[in-house]
Tab-separated table of C-alpha atoms in Angstrom:
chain	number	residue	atom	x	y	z
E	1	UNK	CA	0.000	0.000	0.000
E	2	UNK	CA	1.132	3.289	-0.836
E	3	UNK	CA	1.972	6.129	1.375
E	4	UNK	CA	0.678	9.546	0.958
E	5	UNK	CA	3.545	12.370	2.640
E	6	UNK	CA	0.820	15.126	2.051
E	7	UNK	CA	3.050	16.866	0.197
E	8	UNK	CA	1.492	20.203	-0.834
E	9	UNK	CA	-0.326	19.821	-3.773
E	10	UNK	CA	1.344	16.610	-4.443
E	11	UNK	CA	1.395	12.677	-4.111
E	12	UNK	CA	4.081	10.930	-3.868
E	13	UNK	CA	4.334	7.004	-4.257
E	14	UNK	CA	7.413	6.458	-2.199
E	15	UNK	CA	7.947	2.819	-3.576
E	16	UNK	CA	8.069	3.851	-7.568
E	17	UNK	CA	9.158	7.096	-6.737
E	18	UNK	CA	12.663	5.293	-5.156
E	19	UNK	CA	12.876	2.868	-7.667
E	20	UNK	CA	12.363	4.984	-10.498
E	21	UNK	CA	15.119	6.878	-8.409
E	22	UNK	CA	17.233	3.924	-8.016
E	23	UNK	CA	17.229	2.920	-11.613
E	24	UNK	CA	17.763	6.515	-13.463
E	25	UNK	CA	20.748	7.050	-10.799
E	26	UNK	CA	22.860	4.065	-12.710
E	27	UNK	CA	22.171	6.642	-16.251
E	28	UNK	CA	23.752	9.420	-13.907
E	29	UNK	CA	27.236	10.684	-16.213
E	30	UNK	CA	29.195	13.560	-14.937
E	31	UNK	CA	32.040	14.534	-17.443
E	32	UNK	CA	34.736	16.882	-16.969
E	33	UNK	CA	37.002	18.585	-19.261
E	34	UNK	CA	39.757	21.041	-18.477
E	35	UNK	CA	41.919	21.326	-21.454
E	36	UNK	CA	45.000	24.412	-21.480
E	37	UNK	CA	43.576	27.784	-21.428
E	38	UNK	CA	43.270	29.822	-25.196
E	39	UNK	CA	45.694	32.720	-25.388
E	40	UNK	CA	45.094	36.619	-26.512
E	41	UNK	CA	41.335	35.622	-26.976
E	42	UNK	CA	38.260	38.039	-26.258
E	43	UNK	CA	37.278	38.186	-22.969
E	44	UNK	CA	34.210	35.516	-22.571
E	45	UNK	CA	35.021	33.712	-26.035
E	46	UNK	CA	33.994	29.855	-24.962
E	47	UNK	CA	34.935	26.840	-26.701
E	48	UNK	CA	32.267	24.598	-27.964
E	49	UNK	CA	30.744	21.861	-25.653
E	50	UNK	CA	32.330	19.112	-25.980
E	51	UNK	CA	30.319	15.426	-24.865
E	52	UNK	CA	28.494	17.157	-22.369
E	53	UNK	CA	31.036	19.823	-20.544
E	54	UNK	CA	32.634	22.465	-21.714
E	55	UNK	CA	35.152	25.772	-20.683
E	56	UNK	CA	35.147	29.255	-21.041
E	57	UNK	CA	37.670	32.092	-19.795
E	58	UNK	CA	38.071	35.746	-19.359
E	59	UNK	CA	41.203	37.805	-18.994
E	60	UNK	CA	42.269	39.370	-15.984
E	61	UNK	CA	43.850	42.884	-15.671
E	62	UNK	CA	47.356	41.315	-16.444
E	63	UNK	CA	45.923	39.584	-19.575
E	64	UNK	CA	46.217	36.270	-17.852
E	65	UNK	CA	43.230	34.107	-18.354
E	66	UNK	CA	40.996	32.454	-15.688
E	67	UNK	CA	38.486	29.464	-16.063
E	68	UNK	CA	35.740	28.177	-15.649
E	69	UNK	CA	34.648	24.696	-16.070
E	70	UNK	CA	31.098	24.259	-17.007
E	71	UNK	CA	30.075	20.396	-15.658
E	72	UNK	CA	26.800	18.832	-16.401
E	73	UNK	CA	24.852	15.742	-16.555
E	74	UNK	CA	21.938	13.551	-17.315
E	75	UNK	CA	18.901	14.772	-15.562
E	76	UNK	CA	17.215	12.646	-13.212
E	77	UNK	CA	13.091	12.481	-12.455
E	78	UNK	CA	11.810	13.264	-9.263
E	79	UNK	CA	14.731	14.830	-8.056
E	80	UNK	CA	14.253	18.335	-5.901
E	81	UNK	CA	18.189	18.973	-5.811
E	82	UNK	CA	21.832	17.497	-6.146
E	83	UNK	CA	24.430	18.129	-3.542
E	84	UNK	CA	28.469	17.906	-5.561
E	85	UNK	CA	30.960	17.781	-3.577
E	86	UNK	CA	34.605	17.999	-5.030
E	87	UNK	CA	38.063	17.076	-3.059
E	88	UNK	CA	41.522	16.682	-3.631
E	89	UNK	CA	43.269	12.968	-4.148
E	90	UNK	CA	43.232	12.201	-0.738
E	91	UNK	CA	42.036	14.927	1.091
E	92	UNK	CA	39.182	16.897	2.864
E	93	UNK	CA	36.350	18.154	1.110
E	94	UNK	CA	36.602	21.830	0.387
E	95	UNK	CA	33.371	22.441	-2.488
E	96	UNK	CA	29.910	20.807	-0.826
E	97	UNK	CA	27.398	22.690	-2.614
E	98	UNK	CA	23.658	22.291	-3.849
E	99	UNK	CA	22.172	23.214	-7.026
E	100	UNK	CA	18.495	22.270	-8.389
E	101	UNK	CA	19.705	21.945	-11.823
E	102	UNK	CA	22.201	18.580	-13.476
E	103	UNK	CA	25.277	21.549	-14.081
E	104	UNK	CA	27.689	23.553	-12.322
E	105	UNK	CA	30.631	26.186	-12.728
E	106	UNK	CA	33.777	25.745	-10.461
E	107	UNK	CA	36.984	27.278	-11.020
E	108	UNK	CA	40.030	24.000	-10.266
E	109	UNK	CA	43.629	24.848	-10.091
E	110	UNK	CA	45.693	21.710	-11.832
E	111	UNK	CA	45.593	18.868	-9.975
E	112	UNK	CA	44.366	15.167	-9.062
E	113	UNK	CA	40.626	15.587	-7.272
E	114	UNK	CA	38.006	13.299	-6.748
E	115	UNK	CA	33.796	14.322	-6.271
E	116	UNK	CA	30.863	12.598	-5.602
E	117	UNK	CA	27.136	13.907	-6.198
E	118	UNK	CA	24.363	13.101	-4.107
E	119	UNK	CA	20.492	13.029	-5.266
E	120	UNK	CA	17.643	14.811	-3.065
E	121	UNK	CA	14.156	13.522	-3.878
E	122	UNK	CA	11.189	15.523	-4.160
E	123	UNK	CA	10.717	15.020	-0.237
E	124	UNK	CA	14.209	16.756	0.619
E	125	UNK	CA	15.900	13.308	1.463
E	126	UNK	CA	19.083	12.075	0.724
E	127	UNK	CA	18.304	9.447	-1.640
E	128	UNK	CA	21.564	7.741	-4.138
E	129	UNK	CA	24.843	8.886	-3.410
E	130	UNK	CA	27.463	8.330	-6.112
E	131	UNK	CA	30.826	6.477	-5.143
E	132	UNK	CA	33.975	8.573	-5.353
E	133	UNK	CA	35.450	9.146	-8.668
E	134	UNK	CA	38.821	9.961	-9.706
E	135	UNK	CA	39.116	13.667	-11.700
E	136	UNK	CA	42.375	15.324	-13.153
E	137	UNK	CA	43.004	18.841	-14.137
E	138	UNK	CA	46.088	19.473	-16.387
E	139	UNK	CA	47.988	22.348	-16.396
E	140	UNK	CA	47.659	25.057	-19.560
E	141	UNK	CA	50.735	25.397	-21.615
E	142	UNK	CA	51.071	28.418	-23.406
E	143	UNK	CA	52.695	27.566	-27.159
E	144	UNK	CA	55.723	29.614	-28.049
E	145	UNK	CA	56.636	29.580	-32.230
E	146	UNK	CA	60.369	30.382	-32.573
E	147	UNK	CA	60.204	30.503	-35.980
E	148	UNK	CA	58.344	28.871	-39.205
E	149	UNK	CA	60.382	28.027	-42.513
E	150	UNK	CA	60.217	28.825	-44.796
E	151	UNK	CA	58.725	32.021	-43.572
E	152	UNK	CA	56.143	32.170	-46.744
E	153	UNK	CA	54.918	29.774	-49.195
E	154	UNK	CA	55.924	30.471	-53.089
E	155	UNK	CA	53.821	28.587	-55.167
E	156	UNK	CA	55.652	28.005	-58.401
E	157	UNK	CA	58.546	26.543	-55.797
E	158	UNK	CA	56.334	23.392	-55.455
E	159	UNK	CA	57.155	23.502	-51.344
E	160	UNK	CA	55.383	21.025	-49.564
E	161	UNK	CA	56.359	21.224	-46.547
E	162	UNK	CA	56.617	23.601	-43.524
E	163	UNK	CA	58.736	23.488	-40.322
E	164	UNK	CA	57.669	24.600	-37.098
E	165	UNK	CA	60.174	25.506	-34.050
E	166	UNK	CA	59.337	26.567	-30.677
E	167	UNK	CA	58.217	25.140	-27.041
E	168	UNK	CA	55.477	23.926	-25.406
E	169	UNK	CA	53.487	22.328	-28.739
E	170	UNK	CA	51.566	19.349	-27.196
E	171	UNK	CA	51.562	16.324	-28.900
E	172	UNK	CA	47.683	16.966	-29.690
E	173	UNK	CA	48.555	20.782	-31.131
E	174	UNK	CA	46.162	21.633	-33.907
E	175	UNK	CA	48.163	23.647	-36.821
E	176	UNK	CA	46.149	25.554	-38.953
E	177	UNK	CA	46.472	28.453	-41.789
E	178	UNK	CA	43.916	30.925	-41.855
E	179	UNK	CA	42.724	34.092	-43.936
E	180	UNK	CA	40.827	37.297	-43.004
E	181	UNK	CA	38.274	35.451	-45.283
E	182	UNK	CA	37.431	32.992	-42.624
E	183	UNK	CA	39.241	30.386	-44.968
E	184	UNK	CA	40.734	27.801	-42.341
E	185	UNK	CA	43.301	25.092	-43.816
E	186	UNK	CA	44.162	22.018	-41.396
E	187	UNK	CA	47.946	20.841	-41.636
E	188	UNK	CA	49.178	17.609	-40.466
E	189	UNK	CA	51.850	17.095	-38.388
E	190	UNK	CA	54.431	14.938	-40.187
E	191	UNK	CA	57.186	14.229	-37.605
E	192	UNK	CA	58.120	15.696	-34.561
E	193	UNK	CA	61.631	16.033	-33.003
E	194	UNK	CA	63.454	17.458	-30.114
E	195	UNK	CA	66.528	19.694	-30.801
E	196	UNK	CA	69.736	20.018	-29.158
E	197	UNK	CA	70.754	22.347	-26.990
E	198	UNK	CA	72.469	25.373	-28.663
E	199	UNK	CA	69.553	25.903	-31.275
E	200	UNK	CA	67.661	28.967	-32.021
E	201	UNK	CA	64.729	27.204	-30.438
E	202	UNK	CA	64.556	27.475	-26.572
E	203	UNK	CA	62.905	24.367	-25.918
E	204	UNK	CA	64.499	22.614	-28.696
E	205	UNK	CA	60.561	21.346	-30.417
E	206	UNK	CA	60.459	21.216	-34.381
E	207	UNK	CA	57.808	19.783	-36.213
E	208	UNK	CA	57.333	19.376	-39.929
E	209	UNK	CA	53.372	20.216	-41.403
E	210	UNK	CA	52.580	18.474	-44.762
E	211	UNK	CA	51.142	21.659	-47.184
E	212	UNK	CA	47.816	20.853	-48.959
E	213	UNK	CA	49.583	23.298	-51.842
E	214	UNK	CA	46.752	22.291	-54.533
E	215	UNK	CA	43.927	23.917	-52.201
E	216	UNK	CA	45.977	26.967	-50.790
E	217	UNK	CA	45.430	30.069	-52.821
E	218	UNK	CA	47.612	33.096	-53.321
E	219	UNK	CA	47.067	35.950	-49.993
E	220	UNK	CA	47.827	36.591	-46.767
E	221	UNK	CA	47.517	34.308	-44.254
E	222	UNK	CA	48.268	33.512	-40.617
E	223	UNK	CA	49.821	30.311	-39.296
E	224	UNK	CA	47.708	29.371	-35.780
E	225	UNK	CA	49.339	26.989	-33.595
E	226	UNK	CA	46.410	26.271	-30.441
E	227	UNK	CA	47.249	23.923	-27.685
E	228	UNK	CA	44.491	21.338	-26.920
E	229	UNK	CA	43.295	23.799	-23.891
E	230	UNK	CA	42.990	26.531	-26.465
E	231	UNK	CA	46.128	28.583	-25.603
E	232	UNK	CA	47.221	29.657	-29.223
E	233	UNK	CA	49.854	31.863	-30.886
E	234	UNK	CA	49.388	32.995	-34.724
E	235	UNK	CA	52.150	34.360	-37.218
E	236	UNK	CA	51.979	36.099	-40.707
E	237	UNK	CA	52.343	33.359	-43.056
E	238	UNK	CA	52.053	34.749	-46.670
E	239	UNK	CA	51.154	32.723	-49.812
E	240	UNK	CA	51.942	34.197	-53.301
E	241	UNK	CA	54.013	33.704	-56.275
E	242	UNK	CA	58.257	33.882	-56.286
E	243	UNK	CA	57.560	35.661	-59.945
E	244	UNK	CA	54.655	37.905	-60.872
E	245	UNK	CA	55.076	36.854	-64.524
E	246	UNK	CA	55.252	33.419	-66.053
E	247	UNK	CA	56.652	33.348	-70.058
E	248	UNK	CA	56.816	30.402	-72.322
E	249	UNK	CA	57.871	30.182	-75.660
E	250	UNK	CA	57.875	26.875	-77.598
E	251	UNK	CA	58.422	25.471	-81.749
E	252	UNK	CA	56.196	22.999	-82.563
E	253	UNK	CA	55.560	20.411	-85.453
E	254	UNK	CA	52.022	20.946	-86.739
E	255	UNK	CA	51.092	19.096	-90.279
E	256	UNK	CA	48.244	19.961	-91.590
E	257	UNK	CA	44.656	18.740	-92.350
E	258	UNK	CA	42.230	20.644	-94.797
E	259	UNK	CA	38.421	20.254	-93.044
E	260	UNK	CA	36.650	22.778	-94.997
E	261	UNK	CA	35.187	24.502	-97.133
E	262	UNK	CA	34.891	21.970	-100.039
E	263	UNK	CA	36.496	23.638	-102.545
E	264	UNK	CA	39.650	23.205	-100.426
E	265	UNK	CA	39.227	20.086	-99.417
E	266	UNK	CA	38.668	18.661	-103.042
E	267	UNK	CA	42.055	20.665	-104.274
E	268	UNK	CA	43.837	19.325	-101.471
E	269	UNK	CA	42.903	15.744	-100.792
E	270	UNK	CA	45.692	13.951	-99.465
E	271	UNK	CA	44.295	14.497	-96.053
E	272	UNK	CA	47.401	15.149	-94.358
E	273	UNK	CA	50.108	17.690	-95.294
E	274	UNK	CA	53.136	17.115	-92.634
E	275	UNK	CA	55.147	20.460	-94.009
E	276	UNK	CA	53.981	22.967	-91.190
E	277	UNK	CA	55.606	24.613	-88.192
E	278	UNK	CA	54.229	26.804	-85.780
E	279	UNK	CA	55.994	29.169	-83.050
E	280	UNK	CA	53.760	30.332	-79.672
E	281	UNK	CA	54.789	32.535	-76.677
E	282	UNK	CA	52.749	33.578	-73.778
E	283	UNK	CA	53.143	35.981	-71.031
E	284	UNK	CA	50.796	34.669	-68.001
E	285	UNK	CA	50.557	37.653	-65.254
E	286	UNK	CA	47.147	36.481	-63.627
E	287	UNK	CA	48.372	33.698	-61.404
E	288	UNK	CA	45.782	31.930	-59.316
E	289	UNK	CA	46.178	28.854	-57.309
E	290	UNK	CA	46.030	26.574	-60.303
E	291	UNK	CA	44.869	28.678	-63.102
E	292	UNK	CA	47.255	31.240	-65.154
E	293	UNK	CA	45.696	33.904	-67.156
E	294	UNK	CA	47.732	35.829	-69.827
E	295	UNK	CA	47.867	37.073	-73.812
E	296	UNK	CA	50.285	35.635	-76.563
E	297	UNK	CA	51.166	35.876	-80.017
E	298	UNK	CA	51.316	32.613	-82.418
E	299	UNK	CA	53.052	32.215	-86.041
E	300	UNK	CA	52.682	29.175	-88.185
E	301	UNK	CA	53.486	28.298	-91.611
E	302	UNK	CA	52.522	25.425	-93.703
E	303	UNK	CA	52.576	23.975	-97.524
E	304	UNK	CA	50.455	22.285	-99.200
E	305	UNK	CA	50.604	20.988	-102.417
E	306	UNK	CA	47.500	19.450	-104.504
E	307	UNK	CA	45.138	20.750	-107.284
E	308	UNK	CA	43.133	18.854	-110.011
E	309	UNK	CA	43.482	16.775	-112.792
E	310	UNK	CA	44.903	19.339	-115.340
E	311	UNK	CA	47.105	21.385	-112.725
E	312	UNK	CA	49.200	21.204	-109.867
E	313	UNK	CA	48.394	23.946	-107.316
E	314	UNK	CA	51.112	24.598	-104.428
E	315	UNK	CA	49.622	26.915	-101.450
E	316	UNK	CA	51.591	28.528	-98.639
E	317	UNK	CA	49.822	30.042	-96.183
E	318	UNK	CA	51.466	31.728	-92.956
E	319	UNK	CA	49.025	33.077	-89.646
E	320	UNK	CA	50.335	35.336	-86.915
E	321	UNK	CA	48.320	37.020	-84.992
E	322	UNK	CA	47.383	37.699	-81.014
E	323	UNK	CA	45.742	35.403	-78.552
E	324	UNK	CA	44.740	34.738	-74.874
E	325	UNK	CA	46.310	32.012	-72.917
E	326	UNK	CA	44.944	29.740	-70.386
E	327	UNK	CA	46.676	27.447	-68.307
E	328	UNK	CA	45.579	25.561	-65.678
E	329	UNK	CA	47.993	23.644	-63.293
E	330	UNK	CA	47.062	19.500	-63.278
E	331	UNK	CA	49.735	18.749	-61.058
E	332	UNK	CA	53.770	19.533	-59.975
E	333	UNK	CA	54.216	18.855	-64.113
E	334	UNK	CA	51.224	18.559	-65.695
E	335	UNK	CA	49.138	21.178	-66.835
E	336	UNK	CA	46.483	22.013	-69.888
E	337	UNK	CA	46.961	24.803	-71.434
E	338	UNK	CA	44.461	26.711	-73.991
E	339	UNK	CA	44.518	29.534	-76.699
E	340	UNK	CA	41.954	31.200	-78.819
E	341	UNK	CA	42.973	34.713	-80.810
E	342	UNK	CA	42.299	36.622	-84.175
E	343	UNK	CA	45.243	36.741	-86.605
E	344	UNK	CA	45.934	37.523	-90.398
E	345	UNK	CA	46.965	34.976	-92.570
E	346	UNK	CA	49.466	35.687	-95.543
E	347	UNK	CA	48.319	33.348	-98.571
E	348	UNK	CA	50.255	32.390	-102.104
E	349	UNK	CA	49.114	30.210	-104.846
E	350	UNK	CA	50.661	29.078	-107.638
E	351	UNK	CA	49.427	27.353	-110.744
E	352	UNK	CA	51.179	24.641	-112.577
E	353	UNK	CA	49.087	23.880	-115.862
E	354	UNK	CA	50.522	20.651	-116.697
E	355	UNK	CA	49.559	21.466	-120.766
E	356	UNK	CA	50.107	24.817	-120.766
E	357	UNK	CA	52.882	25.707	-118.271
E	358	UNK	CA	53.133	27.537	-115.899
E	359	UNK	CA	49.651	29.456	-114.608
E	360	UNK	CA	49.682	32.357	-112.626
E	361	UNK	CA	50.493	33.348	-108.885
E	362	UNK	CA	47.993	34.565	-106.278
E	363	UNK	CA	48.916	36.444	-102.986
E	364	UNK	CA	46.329	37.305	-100.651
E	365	UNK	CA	45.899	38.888	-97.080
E	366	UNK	CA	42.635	37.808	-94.823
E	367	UNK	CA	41.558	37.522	-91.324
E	368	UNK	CA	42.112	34.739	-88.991
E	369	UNK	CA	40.863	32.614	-86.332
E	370	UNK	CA	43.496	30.500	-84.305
E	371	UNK	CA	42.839	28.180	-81.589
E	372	UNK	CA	44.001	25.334	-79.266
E	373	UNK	CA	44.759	22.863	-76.586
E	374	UNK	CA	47.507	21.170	-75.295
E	375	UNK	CA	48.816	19.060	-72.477
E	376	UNK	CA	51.822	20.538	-70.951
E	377	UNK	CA	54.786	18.339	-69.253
E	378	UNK	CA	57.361	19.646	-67.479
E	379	UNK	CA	60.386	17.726	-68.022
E	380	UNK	CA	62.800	19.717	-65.629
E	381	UNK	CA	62.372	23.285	-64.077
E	382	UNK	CA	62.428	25.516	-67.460
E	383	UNK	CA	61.935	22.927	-70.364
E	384	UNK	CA	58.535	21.568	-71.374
E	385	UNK	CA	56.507	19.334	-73.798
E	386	UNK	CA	53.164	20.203	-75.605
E	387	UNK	CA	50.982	17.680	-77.128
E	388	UNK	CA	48.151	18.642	-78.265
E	389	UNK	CA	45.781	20.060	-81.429
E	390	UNK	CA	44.799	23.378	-82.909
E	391	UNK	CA	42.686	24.781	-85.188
E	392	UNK	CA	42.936	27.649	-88.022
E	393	UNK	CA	39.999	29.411	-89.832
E	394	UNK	CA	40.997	31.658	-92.446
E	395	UNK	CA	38.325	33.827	-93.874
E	396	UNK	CA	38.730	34.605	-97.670
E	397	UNK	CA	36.607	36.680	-99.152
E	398	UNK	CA	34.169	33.841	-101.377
E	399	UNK	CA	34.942	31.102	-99.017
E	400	UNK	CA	36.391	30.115	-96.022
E	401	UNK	CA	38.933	27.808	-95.383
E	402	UNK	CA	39.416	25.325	-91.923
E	403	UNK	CA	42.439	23.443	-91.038
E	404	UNK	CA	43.151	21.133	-88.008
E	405	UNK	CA	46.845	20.420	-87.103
E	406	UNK	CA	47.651	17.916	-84.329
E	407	UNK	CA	50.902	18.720	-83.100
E	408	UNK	CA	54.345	18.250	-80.876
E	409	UNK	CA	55.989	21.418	-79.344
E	410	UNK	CA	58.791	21.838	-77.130
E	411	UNK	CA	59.893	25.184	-75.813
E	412	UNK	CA	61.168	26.678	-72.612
E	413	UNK	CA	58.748	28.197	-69.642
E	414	UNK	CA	60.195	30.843	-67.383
């Protein structure tokens, strides 16, 4: 039979009440966390809860930041409050406090403690007391950065890799570049050393920090070091290009294939004509993290010799003219690379009438189209290979005339 306590405005079932008591108690989790304290932050910045606890911190007149440990757990029914109290390893309570709700701030100095909470049921009695449990609080370590080499990141050097000196980097230090942007770029810690005595680093720490390189972009950026507790030191760490201009020049073989209109193609019907040559340059000065923007010029020449049954006809036709570049970075020695750009092209024809003799000669001057793409391969620092195909229009004045040339260049990039 069930006891009524007269509790006003309330009846309590003391059996269910106790074991319902008895049973959420073993669900009861209390989780502390107390990592190093963050360094030259606002005042009241917080670090994000982590499994149920959390820190924040505020700086003192001296710039010194104090804590606060934010501990809470599982709620519990039927409970009015909880008593916590905290103690060092082997010694005399000195924190017995009540609160009504499953959380509490304290401020702990580094140290071994142990705590215990106690649950109050909705009658004001003592009801489950937790055993003792074992708690730790580690000491903050401020991280000191000696010095970072290189001291910025060239892109066209093809670094990948960063060294990091200084004292007091935990083994769980989180690295990261970062841009007024809000950009944030994760580097990974490599290998990790301790130096000799005698070095410019004080506490003799170096660690090496892979580079992503093909997702960093050209600006300024800051390298962060931050301690597990969130003590942190940042330095300038900018990311650009060694040169603000990129040049290539290469010679390529191009031979030659008529596609249209028809009266070309039926005069010249071998399909292929291999007597062509064509000379490119570009001048790239909008350098991104893999793409390359610039203008160029191009000059190619090529013969062709065909006509119909009662005469030989022998063409020449030469196109120069102006173009914009594209090139976009694959890898450390791969790259595509892309041109389209008006030109003039310089045309002769002459007539060999195989009854008659010899017909006459035409020269003729018309606007151009020239276009192209290649796949670039960098066989050492300043000499590449092109393979690749481009395409001519030229636009004579009753018809005009397309030509595809697949081709080989080689050249020099600087």
């Amino acid at each position: 039979m069930a006891t009524d306590y007269g509790a006003p405005g309330r009846s309590i079932r003391q059996g269910s009440a106790r074991s319902r008591l008895r049973v959420a108690a073993f669900l009861l989790l209390l989780r502390l966390c107390f990592p190093p304290a963050p360094a030259l932050a606002d005042p009241g910045a917080a670090a994000a809860p982590r499994e149920s606890s959390y820190f924040s911190f505020a700086l003192d007149e001296t710039g010194t930041p104090r804590y606060t440990q934010h501990l809470f757990w599982e709620a519990v029914d039927h409970v009015l409050r909880y008593r916590v109290e905290i103690a060092p390893a082997g010694g005399e309570v000195f924190l017995d406090t009540y609160v009504e709700t499953p959380s509490l701030e304290v401020h702990l100095a580094p140290g071994d403690y142990r705590y215990r909470i106690t649950l109050y049921n909705l009658l004001g009695r003592a009801d489950l007391q937790t055993s003792w449990r074992a708690l730790t609080v580690l000491r903050a370590r401020q991280p000191r950065i000696d010095e970072v080499s290189p001291s910025r990141l060239f892109l066209d050097q093809g670094q990948s890799r960063i060294l990091l000196r200084g004292e007091d980097l935990e083994e769980n230090i989180l690295v990261t570049m970062e841009n007024d942007q809000g950009r944030i770029i994760v580097l990974e810690e490599q290998d990790r050393r301790i130096l000799e005595d005698g070095t410019s680093s004080a506490a003799g720490e170096e660690i090496t920090l892979t580079l992503p390189v093909g997702t960093i972009s050209p600006g300024e950026y800051r390298i962060v070091v931050e301690n597990p507790g969130g003590l942190l030191q940042s330095l300038p760490f900018p990311v650009g290009y060694q040169k603000p201009l990129d040049f290539a020049l290469s010679l390529g073989w191009t031979p030659v294939i008529p596609l249209l209109d028809s009266w070309f193609t039926d005069l010249w019907d071998d399909g292929i004509y291999p007597v062509a040559l064509t000379l490119q340059g570009d001048l790239y000065f909008v350098k991104g993290r893999r793409s390359f923007l610039g203008l160029g010029f191009h000059c190619s020449a090529a013969s062709l010799g065909g006509g119909q049954d009662d005469a030989d006809l022998q063409a020449t036709i030469l196109v120069a003219g102006l173009h914009g570049s594209w090139r976009y970075r694959l890898g450390p020695r791969l790259a595509l690379v892309g041109r389209l750009g008006p030109g003039l092209a310089y045309t002769t024809m002459d007539f060999d009438y195989r009854k008659a003799g010899e017909g006459p000669s035409m020269e003729t001057v018309d606007p151009a189209l020239f276009g192209g793409a290649f796949l670039s391969f960098g066989v050492s620092r300043n000499i590449r290979l092109q393979a690749g195909v481009q395409l001519q229009a030229v636009f004579y004045e009753s018809q005009t005339a397309g030509f595809v040339s697949p081709g080989i260049h080689g050249g020099l990039y600087f």
